[in-house]
Coordinates of C-alpha atoms in Angstrom, one line a residue:
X1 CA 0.0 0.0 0.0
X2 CA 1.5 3.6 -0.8
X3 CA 0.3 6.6 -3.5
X4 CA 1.6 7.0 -6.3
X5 CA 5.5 7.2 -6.6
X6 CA 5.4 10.6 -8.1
X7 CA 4.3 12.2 -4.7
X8 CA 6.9 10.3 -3.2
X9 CA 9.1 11.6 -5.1
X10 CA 7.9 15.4 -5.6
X11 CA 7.0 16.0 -1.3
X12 CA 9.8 14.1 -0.1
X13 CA 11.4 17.0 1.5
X14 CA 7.9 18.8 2.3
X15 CA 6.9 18.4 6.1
X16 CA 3.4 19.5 5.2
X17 CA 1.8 18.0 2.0
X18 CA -0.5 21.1 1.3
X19 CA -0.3 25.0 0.7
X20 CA -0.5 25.4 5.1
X21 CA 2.6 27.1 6.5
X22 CA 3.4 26.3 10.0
X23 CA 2.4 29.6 11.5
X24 CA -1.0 28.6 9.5
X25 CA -1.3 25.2 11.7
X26 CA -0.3 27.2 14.6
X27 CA -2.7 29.4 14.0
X28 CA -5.8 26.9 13.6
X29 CA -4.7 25.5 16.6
X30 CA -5.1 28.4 18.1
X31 CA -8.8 29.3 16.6
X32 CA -9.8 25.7 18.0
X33 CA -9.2 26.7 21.6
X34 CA -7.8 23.4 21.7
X35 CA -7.3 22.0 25.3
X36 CA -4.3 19.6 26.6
X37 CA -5.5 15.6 26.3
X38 CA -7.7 17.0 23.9
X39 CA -7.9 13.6 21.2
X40 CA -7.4 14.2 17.4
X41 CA -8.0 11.9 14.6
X42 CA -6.2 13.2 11.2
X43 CA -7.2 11.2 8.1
X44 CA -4.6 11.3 5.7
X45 CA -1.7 12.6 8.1
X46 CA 0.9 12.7 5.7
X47 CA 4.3 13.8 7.9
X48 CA 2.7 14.5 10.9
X49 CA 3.2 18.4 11.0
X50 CA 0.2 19.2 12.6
X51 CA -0.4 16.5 15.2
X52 CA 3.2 16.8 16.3
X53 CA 3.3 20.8 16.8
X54 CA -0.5 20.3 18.4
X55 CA 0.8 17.6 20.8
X56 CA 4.1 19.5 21.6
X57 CA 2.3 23.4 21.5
X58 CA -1.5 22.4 22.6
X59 CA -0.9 19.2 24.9
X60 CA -3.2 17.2 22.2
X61 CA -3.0 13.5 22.2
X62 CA -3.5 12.3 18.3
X63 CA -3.6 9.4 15.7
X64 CA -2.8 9.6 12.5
X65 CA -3.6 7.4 9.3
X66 CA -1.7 7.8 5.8
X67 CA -1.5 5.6 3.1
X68 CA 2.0 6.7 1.9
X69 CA 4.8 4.7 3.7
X70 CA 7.3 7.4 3.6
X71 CA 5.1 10.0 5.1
X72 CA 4.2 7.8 7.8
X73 CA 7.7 6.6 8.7
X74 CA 8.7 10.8 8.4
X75 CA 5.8 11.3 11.0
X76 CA 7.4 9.0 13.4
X77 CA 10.8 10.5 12.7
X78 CA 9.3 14.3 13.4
X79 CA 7.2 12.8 16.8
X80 CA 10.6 11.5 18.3
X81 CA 12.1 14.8 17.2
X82 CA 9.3 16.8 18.9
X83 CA 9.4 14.4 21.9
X84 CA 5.7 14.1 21.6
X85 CA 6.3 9.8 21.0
X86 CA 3.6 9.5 24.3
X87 CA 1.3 11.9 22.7
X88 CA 0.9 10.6 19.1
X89 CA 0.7 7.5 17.0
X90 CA 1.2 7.3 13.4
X91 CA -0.6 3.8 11.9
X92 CA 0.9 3.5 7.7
X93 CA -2.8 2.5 6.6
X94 CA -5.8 3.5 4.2
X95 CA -7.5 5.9 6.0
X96 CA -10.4 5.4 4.0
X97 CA -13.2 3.8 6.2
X98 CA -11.1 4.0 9.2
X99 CA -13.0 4.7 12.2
X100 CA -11.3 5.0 15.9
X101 CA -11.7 2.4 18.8
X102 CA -12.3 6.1 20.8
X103 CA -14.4 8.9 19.7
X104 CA -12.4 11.9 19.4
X105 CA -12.4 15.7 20.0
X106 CA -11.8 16.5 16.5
X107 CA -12.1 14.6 13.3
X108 CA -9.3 16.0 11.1
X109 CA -9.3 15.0 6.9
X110 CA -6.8 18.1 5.7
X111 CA -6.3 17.9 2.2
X112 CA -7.3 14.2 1.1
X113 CA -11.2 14.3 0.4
X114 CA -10.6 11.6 -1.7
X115 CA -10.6 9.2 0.8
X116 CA -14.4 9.5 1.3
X117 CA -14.8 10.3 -2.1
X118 CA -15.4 14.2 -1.7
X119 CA -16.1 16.5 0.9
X120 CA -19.6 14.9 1.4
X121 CA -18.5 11.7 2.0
X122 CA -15.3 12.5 4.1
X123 CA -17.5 14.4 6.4
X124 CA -19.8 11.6 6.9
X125 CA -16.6 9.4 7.1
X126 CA -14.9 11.6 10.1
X127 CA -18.5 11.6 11.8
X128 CA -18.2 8.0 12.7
X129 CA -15.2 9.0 15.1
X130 CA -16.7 12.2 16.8
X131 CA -17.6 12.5 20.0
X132 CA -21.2 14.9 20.3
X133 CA -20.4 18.2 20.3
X134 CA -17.0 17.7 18.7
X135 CA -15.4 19.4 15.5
X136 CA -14.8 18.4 12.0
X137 CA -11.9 20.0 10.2
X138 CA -11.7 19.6 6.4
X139 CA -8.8 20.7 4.0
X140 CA -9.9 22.0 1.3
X141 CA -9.2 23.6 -2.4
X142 CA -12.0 26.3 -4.1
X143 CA -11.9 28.7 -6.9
X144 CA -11.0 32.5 -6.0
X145 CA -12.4 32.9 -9.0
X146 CA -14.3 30.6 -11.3
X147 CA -11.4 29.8 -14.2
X148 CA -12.8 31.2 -17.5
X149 CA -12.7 27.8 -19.7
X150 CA -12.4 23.8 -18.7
X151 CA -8.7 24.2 -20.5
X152 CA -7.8 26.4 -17.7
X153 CA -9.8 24.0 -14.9
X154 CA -7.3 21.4 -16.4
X155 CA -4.4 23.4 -15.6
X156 CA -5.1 24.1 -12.2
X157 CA -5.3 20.3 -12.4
X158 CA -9.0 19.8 -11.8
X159 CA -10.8 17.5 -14.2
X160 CA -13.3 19.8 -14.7
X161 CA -14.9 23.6 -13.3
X162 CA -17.5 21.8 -11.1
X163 CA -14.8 20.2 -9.4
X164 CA -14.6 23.3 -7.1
X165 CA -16.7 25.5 -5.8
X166 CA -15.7 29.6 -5.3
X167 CA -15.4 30.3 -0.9
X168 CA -18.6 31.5 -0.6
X169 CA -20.4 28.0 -2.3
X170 CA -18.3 26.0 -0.5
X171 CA -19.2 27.4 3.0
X172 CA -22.7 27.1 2.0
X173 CA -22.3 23.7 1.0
X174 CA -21.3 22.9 4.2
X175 CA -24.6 24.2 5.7
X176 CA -26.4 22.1 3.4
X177 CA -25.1 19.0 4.8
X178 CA -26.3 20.0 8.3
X179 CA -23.1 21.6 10.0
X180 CA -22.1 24.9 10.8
X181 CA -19.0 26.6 9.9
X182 CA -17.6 27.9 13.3
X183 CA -14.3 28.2 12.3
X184 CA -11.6 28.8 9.3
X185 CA -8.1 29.3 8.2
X186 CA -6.8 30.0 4.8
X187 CA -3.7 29.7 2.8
X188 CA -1.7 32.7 1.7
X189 CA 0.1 32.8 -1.7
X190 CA 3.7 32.5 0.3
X191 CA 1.9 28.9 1.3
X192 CA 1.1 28.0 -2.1
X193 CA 4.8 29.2 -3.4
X194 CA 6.5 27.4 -0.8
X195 CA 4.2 24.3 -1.0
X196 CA 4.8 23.7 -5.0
X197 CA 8.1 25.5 -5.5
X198 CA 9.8 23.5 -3.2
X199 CA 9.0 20.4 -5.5
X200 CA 10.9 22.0 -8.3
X201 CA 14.4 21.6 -6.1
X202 CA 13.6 18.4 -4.8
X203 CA 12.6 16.9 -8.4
X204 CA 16.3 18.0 -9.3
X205 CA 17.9 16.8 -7.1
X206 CA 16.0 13.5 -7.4
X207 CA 17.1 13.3 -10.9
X208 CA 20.8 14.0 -10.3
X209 CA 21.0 11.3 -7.8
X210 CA 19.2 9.1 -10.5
X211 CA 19.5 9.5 -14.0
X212 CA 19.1 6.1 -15.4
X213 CA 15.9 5.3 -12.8
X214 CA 13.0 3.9 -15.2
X215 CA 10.9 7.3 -13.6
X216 CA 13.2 10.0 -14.4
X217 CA 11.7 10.8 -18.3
X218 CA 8.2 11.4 -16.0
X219 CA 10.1 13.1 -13.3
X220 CA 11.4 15.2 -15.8
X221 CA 8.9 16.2 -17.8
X222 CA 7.0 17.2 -14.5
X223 CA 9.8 19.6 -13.5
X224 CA 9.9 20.8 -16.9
X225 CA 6.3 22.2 -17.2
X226 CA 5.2 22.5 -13.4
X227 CA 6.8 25.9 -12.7
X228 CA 5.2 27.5 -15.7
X229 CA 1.6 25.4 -14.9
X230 CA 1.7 26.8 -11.7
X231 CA 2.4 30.3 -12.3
X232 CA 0.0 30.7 -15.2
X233 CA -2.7 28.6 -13.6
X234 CA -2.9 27.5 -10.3
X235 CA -1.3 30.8 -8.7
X236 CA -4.3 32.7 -9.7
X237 CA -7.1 30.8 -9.5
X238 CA -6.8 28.7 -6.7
X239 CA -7.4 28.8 -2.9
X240 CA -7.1 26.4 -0.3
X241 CA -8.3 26.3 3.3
X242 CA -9.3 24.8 6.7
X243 CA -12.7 24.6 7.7
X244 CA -14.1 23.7 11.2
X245 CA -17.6 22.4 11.3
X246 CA -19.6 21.3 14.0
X247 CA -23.4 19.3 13.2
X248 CA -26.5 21.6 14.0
X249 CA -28.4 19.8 16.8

């Protein structure tokens, strides 16, 4: 079990696999008012980031699932680096359909909707592991503003337009499916910059250390159009951000 050897490849230096910062986990730590031995579930953990600076900054105790062997083992590395080892477990697993043995505090998917096949889903998923009165946090992408063609869609990488919603649907979506929005946290372009950009380096390097790999033509010719990609499509059209929901009674 792992993803897809490209993103193995491409994040392998990242510590957070999404356009957050750490001031911006900080930050939505913060906004949760989280309290110590407060439990949190994160679907999709990827590195660890932001149970590991939660359970060294907040007190949190946490599990995290990821399906991508490397991220998990680099979770485990960061926890013993953080000294947070007693606070937070990282299982390498498909977090999709995992529910915990405990309910938790908060229910965390940031950034890997997918795993419940869309937000819809992935909310209903997390539900399964929250205690009453607890908080979903979703990671999210939307439109800032609505790409003028499907060609463009595609090169934000989205299959199509409808595969995002602009800020404003997207919180009233949320509503729709019976929860209310009581908190949120949004990327910054510096996030987005330091999120892809940092790819660009680490895809050289990886082809330096391995020009004869059977993966380096694809590695290549994903360094050779993702700066451009990003800067003409993705850097202007696209938004990303944390949302905390909690179910209406």
């Amino acid at each position: 079990m792992d993803v897809p050897r490209i993103f193995n490849i491409t994040e392998s230096a990242h510590r957070i696999h999404n356009p957050f910062t750490p001031e911006k986990f900080a930050t939505l730590g913060e906004a949760l008012r989280l309290e110590p031995g407060a439990r949190v579930l994160d679907l999709g953990s990827g590195s660890g980031e932001m149970l590991c600076t939660w359970a060294r900054d907040f007190g949190i105790t946490g599990i995290g699932i990821d399906m991508s062997r490397l991220f998990s083992e680099q979770a485990k590395r960061r926890a013993e680096e953080l000294a947070v080892t007693d606070r937070v477990t990282f299982i390498h697993d498909d977090a999709a359909g995992y529910v915990a043995d405990e309910t938790v505090d908060v229910a965390a998917c940031v950034g890997a909707t997918w795993i419940g096949g869309g937000v819809a889903g992935t909310i209903k998923l997390l539900a399964e592991s929250l205690r009453a009165g607890g908080i979903i946090l979703i990671g999210e992408p939307y439109w800032v503003r609505r790409p003028p063609t499907e060609d463009v869609a595609r090169g934000c990488q989205a299959g199509s337009i409808s595969d995002h919603l602009l800020l404003p649907d997207l919180l009233a979506s949320f509503g729709d499916l019976g929860y209310d929005v009581v908190e949120m946290v949004l990327a910054d372009q510096d996030g987005w910059d330091r999120y892809e950009a940092a790819k660009w380096l680490t895809m050289r390097r990886w082809l330096d250390a391995n020009p004869g790999d059977d993966f380096a033509s694809e590695v290549r010719a994903q360094l050779t159009s993702e700066p451009e990609r990003y800067a003409r499509y993705t850097r202007d059209y696209m938004g990303w951000g944390v949302f905390a929901l909690m179910a209406r009674p």
